[in-house]
XYZ file of C-alpha atoms in Angstrom:
592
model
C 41.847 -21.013 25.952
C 42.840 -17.563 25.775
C 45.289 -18.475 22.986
C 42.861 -19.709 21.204
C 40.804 -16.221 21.779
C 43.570 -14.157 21.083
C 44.035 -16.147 17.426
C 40.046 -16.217 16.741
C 40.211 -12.221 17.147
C 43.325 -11.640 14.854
C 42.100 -14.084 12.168
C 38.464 -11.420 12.163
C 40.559 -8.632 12.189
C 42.581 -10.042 8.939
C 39.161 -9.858 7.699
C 37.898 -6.973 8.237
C 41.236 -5.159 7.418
C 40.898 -6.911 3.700
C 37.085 -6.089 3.222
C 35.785 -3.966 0.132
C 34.350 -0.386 0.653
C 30.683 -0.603 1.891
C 30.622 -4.388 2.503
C 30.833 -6.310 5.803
C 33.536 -9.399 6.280
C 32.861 -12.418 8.312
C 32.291 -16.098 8.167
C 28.996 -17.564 7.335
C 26.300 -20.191 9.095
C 28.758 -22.651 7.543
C 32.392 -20.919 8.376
C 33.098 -19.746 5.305
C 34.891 -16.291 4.587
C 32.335 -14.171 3.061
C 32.060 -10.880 1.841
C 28.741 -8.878 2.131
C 27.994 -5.869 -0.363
C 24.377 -4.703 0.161
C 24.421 -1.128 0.757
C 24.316 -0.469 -3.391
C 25.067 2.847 -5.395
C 27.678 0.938 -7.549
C 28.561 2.155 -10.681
C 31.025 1.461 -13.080
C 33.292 -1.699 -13.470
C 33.080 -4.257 -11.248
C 35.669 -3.760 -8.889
C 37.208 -6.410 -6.357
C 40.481 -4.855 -5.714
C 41.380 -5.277 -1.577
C 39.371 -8.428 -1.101
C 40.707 -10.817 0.404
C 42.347 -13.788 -1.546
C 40.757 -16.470 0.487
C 37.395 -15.484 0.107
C 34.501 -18.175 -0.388
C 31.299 -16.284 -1.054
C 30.587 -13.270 -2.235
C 27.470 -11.233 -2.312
C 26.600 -8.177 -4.009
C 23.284 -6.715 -4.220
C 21.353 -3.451 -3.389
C 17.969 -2.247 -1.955
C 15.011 -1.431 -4.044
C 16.027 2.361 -4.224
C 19.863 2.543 -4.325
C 20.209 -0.130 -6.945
C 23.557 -1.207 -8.481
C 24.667 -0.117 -12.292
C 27.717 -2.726 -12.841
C 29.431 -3.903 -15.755
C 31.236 -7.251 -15.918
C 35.187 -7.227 -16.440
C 37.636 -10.371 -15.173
C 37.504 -9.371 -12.091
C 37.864 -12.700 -10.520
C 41.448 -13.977 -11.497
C 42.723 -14.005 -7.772
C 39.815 -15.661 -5.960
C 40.103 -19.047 -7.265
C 38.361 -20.074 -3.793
C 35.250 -19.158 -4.102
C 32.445 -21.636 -4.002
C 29.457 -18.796 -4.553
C 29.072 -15.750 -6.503
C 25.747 -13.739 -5.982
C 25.877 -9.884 -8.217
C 22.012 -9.131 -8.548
C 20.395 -5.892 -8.033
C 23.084 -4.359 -10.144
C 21.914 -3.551 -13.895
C 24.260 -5.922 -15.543
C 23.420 -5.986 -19.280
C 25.561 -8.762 -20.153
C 28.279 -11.452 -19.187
C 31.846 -11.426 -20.661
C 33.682 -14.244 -22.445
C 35.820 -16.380 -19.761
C 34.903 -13.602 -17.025
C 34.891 -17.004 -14.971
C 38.152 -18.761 -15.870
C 39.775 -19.043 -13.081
C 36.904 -20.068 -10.615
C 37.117 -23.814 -10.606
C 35.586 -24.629 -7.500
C 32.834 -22.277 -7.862
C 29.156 -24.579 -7.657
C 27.088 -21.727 -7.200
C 26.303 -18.527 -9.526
C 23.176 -15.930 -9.142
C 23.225 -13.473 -11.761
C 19.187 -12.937 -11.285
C 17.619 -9.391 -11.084
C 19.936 -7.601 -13.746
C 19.217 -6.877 -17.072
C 21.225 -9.562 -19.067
C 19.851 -9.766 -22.882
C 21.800 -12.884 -23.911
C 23.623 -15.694 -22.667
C 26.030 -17.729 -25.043
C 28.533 -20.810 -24.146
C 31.721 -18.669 -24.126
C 30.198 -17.277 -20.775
C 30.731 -19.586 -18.798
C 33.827 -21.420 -19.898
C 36.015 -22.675 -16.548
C 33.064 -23.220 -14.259
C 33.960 -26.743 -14.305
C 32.275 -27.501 -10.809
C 29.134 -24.912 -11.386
C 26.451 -27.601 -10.206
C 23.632 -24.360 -9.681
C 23.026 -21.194 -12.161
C 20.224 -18.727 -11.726
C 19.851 -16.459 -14.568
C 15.992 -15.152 -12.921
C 14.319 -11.927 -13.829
C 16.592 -10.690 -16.050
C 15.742 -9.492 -20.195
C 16.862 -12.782 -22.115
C 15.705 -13.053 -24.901
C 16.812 -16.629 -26.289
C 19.054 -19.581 -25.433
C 21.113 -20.476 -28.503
C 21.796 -24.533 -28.886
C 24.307 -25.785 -26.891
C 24.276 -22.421 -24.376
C 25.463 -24.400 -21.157
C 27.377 -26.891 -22.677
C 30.378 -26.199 -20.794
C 28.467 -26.093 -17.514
C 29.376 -30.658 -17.502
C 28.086 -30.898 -13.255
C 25.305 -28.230 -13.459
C 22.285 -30.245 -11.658
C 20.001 -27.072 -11.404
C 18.599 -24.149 -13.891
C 16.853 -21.275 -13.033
C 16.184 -19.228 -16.045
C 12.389 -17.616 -14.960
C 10.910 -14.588 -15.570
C 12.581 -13.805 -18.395
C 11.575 -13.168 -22.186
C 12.608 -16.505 -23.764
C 9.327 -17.535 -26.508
C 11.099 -20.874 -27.894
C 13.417 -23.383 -26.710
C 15.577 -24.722 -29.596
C 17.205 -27.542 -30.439
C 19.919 -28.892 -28.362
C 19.971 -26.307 -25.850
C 20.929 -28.237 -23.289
C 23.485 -30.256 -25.198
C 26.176 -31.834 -22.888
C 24.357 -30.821 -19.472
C 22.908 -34.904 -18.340
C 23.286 -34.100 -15.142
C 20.793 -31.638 -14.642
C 17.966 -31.986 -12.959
C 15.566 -29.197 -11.944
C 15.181 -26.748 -14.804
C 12.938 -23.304 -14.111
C 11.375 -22.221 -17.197
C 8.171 -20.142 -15.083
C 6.903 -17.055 -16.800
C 8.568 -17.378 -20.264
C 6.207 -17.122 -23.278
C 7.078 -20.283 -24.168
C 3.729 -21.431 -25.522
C 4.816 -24.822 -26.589
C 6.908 -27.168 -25.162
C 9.578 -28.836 -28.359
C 10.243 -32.631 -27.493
C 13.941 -31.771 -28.956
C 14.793 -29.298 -26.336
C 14.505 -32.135 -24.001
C 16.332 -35.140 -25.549
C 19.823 -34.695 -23.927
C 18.076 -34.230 -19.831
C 16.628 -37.799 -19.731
C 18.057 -37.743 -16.296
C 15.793 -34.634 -15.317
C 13.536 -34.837 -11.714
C 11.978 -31.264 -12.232
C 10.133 -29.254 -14.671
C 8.581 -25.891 -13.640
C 7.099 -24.143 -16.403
C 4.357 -21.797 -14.567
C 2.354 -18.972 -16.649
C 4.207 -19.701 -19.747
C 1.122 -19.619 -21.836
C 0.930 -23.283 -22.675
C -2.560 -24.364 -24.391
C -1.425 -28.001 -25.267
C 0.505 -30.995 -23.656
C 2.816 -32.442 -25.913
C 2.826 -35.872 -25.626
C 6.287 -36.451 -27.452
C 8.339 -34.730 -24.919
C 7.460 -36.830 -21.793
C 9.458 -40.396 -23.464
C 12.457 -37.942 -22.374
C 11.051 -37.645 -19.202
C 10.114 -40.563 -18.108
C 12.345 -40.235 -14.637
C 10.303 -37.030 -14.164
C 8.931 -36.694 -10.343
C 7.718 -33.685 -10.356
C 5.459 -31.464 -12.801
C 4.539 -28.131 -12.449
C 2.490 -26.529 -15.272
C 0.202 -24.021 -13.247
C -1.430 -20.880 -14.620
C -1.367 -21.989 -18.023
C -4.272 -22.524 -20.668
C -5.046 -26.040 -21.085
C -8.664 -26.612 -21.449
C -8.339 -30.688 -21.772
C -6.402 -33.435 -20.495
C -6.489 -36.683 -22.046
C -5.177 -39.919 -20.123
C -2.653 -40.419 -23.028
C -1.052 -37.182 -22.184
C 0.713 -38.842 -18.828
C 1.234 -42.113 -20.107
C 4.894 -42.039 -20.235
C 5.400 -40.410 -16.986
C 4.964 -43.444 -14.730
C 7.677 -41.860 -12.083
C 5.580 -38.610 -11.616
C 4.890 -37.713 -7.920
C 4.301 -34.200 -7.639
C 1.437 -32.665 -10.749
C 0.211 -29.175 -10.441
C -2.012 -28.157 -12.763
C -3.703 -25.380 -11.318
C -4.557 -21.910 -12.781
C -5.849 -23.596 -15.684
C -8.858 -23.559 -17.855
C -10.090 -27.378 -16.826
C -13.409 -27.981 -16.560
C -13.986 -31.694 -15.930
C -12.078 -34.688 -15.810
C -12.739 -37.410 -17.887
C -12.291 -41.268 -17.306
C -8.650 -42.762 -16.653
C -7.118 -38.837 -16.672
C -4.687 -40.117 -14.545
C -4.558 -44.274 -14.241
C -0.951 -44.242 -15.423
C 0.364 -42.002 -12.564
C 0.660 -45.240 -10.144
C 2.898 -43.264 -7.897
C 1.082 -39.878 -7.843
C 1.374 -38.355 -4.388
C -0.011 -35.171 -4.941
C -2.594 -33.828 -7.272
C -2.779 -29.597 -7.567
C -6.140 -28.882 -9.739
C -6.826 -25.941 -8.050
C -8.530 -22.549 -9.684
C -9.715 -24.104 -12.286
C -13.275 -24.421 -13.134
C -14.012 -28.039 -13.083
C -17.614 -28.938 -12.268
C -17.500 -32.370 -12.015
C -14.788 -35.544 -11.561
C -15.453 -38.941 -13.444
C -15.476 -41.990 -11.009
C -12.755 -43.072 -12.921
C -10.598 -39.915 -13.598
C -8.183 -41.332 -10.635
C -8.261 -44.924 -10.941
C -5.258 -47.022 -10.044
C -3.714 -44.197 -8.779
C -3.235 -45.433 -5.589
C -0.158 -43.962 -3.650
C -2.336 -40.155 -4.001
C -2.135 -38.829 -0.775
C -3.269 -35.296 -1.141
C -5.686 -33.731 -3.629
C -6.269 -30.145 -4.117
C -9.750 -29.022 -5.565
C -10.112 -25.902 -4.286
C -11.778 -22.579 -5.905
C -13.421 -24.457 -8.733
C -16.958 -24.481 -9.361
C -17.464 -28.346 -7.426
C -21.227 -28.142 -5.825
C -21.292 -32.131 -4.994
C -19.031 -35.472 -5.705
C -20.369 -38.980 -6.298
C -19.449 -41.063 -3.214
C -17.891 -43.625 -4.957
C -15.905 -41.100 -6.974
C -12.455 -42.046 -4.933
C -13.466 -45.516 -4.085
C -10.088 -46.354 -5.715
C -7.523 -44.019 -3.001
C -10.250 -44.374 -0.002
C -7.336 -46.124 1.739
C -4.393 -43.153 1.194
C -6.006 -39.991 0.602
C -5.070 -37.957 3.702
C -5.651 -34.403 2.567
C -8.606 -33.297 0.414
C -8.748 -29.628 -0.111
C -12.430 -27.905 -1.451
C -11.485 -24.624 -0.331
C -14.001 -22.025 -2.459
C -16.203 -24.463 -4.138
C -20.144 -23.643 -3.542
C -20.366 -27.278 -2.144
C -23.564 -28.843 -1.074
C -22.362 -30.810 2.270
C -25.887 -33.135 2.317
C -24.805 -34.153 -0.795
C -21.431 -35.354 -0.112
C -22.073 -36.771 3.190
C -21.228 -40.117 2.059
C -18.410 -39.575 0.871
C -17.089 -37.490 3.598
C -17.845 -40.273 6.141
C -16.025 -42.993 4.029
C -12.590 -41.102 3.154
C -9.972 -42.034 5.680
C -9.203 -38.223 5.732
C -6.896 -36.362 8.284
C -7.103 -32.522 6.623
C -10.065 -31.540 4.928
C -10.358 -28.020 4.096
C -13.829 -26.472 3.516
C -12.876 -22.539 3.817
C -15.117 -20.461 2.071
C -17.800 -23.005 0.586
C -20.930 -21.164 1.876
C -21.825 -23.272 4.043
C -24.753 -22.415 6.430
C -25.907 -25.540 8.260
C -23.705 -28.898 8.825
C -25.208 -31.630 9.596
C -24.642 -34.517 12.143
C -21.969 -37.636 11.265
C -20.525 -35.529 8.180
C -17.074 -36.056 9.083
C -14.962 -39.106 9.483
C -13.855 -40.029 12.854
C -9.856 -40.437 11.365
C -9.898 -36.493 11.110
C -7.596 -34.543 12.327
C -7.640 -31.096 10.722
C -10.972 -29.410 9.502
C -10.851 -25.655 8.167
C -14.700 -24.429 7.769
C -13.625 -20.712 8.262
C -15.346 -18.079 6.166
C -18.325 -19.680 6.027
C -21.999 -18.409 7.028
C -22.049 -20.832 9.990
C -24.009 -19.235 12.732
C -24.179 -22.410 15.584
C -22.978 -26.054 15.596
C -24.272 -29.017 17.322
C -21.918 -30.910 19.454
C -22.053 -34.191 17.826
C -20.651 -32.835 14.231
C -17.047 -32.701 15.244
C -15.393 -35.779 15.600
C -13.046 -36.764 18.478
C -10.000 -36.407 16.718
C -9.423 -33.312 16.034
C -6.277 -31.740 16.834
C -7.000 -28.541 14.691
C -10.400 -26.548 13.761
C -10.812 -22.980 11.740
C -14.263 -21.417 12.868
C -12.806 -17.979 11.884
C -15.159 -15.398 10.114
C -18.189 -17.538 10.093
C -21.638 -15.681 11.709
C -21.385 -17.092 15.324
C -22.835 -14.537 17.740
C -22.120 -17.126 21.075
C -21.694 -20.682 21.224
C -24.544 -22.134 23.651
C -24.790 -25.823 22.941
C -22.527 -26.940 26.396
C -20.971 -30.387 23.731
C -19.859 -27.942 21.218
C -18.308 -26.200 24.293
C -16.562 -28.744 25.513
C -15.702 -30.216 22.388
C -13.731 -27.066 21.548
C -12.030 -26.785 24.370
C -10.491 -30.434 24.955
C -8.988 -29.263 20.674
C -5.347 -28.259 20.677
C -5.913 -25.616 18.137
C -9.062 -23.787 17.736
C -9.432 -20.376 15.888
C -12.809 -18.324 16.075
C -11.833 -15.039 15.910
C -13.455 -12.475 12.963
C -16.923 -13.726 14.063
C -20.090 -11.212 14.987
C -19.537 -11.688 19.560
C -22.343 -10.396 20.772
C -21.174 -10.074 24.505
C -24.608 -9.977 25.833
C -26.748 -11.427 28.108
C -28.478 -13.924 25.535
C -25.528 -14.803 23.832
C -21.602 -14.687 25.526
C -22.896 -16.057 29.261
C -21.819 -20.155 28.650
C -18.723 -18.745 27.057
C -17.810 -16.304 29.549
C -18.570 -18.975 32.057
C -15.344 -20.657 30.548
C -13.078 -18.302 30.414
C -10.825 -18.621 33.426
C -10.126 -22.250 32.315
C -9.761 -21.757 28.686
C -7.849 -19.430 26.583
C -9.554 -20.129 23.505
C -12.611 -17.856 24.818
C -10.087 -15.478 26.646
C -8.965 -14.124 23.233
C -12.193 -13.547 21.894
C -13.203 -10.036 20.573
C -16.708 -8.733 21.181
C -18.307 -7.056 18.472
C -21.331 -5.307 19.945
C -22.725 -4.005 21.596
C -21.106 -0.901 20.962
C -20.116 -0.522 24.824
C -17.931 -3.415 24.826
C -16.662 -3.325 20.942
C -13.169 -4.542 20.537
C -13.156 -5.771 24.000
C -11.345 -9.247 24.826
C -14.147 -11.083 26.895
C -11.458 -12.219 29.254
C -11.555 -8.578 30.226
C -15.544 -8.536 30.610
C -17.510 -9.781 33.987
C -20.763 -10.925 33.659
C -21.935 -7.559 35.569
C -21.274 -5.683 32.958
C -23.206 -7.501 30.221
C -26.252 -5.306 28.813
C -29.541 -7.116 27.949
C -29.941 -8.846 24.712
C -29.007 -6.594 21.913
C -30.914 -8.736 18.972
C -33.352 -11.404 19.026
C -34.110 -13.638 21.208
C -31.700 -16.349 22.802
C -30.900 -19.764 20.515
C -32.557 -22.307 22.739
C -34.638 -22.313 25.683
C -32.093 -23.807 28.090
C -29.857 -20.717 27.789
C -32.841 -18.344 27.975
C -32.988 -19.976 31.623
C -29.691 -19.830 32.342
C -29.993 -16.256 32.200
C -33.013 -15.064 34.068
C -31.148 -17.500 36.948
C -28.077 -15.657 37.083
C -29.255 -12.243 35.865
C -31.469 -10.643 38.600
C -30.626 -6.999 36.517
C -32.927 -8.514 33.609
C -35.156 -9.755 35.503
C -35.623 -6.470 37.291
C -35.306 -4.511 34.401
C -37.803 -6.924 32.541
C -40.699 -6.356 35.682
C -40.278 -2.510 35.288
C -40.892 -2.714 31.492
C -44.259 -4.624 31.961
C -45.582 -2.261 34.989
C -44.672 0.925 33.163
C -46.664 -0.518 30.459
C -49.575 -1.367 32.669
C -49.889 2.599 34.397
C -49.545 3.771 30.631
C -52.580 1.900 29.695
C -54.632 2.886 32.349
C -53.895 6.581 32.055
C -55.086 6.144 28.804
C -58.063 4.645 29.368
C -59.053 7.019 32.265
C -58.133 10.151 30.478
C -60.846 8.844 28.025
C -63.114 8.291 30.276
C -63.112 11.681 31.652
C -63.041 13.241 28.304
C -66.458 11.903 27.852
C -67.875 12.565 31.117
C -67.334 16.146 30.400
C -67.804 16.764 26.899
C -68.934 20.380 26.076
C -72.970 20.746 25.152
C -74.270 23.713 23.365
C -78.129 24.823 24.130
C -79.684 27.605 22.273
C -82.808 27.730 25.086
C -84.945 28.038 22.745
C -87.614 26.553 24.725
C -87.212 29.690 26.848
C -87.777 32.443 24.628
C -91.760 33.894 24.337
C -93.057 34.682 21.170
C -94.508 38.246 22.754
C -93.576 40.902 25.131
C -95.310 38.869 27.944
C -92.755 35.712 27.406
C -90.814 35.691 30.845
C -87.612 33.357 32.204
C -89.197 31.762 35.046
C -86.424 30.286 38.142
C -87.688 27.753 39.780
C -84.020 26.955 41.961
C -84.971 26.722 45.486
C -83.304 29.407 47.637
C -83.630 28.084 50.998
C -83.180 24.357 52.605
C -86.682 24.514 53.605
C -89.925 23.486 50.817
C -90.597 27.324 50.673
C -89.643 28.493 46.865
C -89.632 31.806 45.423
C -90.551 32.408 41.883
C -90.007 35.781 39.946
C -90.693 36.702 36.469
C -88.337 38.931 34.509
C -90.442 40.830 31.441
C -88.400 40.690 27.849
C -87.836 44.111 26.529
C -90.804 44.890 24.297
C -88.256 46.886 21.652
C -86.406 44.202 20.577
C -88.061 41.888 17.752
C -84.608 39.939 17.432
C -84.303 36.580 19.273
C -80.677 35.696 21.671
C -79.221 32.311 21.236
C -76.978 31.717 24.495
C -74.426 29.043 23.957
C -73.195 27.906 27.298
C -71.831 24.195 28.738
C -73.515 22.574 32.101
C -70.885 24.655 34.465
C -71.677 28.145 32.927
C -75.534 27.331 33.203
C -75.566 26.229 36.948
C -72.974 29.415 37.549
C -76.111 31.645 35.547
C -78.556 29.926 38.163
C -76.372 30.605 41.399
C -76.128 34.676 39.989
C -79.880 35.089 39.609
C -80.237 33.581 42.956
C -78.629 36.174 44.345
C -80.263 38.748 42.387
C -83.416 37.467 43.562
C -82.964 37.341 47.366
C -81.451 41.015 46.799
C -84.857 41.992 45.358
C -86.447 40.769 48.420
């Protein structure tokens, strides 16, 4: 065992003595000898001088901000073992004439992320055994006929991102066993049914955001083993069911980023073995009853962000029996009107994620479910009976839900493997977190839940919250009666709180009302005694206030003075009048 040890240790240190400058030397996931350049700052030639002979992959690359600047020379003439070759990041501008000779055993080559301009067949003369070539984001231009004609096993071609507008004739002359060819972001603009007569053998075409506005129906007789088609983010604006009439083997169509707005009868009746259907982002409106008929091995369809508001129910009468994943994601869809339909698909995933939805109704949803996704929505409560049984998996993220109250929902939730609710509005309050906090010890769907008001308790898990420290309602009142109850029975601070309100309320009032009762009782009066005043010198103000307890009265009479011809208004309320009185009865028993 130690032997064995001992050899394991000098074989790594072989390595590591025979390893390039900046690069790290050791075997890979499959046991391979590899050498590993990703430090960068190369410049100049490509040089390989010290590595080791039995190398079997080697990688050169460079991070974003130390890239490479390499130029290609035959650099390779002693490492006739190497299986893989991988120089990007490094600013090559072009490849060499029988740079590859010698590397017979070599399958794969990733050039991508340089700046190659042109690729011609002298390039890769000697790769005899090359079965994958990626040539991605790099500045080519064009492919000249016959370009990879030397390449006899290549099975896939990765030539996106680049600046290719045409495919000619014959360019991939001599390559039948390919398979998977990349052609994604090119400005292609046309597909040429010549281009395509020497790959009948050919599985997969990717031709992404290559500014397509037509299908060409003569190309796809050369395709007809074709399984899978990706034309996304192009510009088609119509399909016709003639365009995949030839393509009987097709499993796999994405069409999405397109300009579609409806599909017509029989779009897709030839595609008998269509598995899945991508007509996503478009902006379809509306899907003919027939658009998928006879296609009866689809399995998923994607529909999502479109401009869908309702479906006839009998629109996938034909795939009721296979359709397991219908995806509506972003369309403003109108759930009464597609109850139907809902209820009869044999769904397991439906996806409703940002659809608008405020309200759902009761037996929506088809009992085979398994997945539903209504996050994003405006939903604000749920009634227990709208989920089905079989769910294994439900998104109620970033909907309006302030608590959940309705005790089925509650329980329906929690007996689902996978439920997500966070990025809702928790209002950990008294009239709205109580049946949920009531859960949490047993459930760790509720333990994660972050309150969002009020402010107190913002950001909060409610696993961290007791029910003594919930404040009164912050909005509104509760959702139903039932929970209002189950409040005031286990809340004796609102009740409390409540009782104090009302009787504060009540000694306001009746402050009020007594202050205004005073206020009138002893409202200032003005008297100008005019009744008092003589018209002569012999008028006289006669007091009439009894002085003693007894029925004896004094009575005096006080003579105006004769001079003055002017007559005195007094102005006096009911307390300075009686105080007058009180004075002159003094005055008068003084007289006395």
């Amino acid at each position: 065992m130690e032997l064995r040890h001992l050899f394991v240790i000098s074989i790594l240190w072989q390595l590591s003595a025979a390893c390039m400058n900046k690069c790290t030397c050791s075997p890979d996931s499959r046991g391979r000898n590899s050498v590993i350049c990703k430090e960068g700052g190369y410049v100049g030639p490509l040089n390989l001088e010290g590595i080791d002979r039995n190398t079997e992959v080697l990688i050169i690359s460079a991070p974003e901000n130390n890239m490479n600047s390499l130029t290609m020379v035959p650099a390779f003439t002693e490492l006739g073992r190497l299986e893989e070759i991988h120089i990007t990041r490094s600013n090559i501008p072009q490849l060499g004439d029988r740079f590859f000779h010698a590397l017979g055993n070599l399958s794969v080559l990733n050039l991508s992320q340089n700046n190659i301009t042109q690729v011609i067949d002298r390039n890769f003369i000697g790769l005899v055994k090359l079965k994958e070539l990626f040539l991605d984001d790099n500045s080519i231009v064009s492919l000249p006929s016959g370009t990879f004609s030397a390449l006899k096993e290549l099975r896939v071609l990765s030539i996106q991102r680049n600046r290719i507008n045409e495919l000619v004739h014959s360019v991939f002359l001599h390559v039948k066993q390919l398979r998977v060819v990349k052609l994604s972001g090119n400005p292609l603009r046309e597909l040429h049914i010549e281009a395509f007569r020497d790959v009948r053998e050919l599985r997969s075409l990717e031709c992404r955001g290559c500014a397509l506005t037509d299908m060409n129906k003569q190309i796809h007789p050369s395709l007809s083993h074709l399984n899978h088609l990706d034309l996304g983010d192009n510009h088609l604006r119509y399909i016709e069911k003639e365009d995949f009439q030839n393509l009987r083997s097709l499993k796999y169509l994405k069409l999405d980023g397109n300009k579609l707005t409806h599909l017509k009868e029989y779009t897709f009746s030839h595609l008998s073995e269509l598995r899945k259907l991508n007509l996503a982002k478009n902006a379809i409106t509306s899907v003919s009853v027939s658009a998928v008929e006879n296609v009866n091995n689809l399995t998923e369809l994607d529909l999502s962000y479109n401009q869908i508001v309702a479906l006839k129910s009998n629109v996938f009468d034909s795939i009721v029996e296979n359709l397991l994943i219908l995806n509506l994601n972003g369309n403003p869809i109108d759930l009464s009107l597609m109850k139907f339909l809902l209820k009869k698909l044999k769904l397991r995933e439906l996806r409703l994620r940002q659809c608008g939805i405020f309200v759902i109704n009761e037996n929506v949803f088809s009992s085979t479910l398994i997945s539903l996704d209504l996050s994003k929505n405006y939903l604000t409560a749920l009634d227990g009976n709208v989920l089905p049984d079989s769910l294994y998996y439900l998104d109620l993220s970033y909907n309006k839900f302030k608590g959940i109250a309705n005790a089925d929902l509650l329980d329906t939730i929690e007996n689902i493997n996978v439920t997500l609710l966070e990025g809702n509005p928790w209002s950990c309050d008294l009239c709205f977190i109580v049946p949920m906090i009531n859960r949490v010890n047993r459930s760790a769907i509720f333990r994660n839940i972050i309150c969002s008001q009020p402010y107190v308790v913002e950001g909060k898990k409610l696993e961290s919250l007791d029910r003594n420290q919930l404040s009164w309602c912050t909005s509104g009142a509760y959702t139903t009666g039932a929970n209002f109850f189950s409040i005031t029975e286990h809340s004796s601070i609102g009740i409390i709180a409540a009782g104090m309100s009302v009787c504060l309320l009540f000694f306001i009032l009746l402050s009020v009302f007594g202050m205004i009762c005073y206020s009138k009782r002893h409202a200032a009066k003005y008297y100008t005694h005019e009744d008092k005043l003589a018209n002569t010198q012999d008028s006289i103000f006669e007091n009439q206030s009894p002085l003693f307890c007894d029925d004896r009265e004094l009575s005096f009479k006080f003579p105006l003075d004769a001079n003055v011809n002017e007559k005195k208004v007094a102005i006096a309320t009911i307390d300075e009048i009686k105080k007058e009185h009180k004075i002159m009865n003094i005055v008068q028993i003084e007289g006395v």
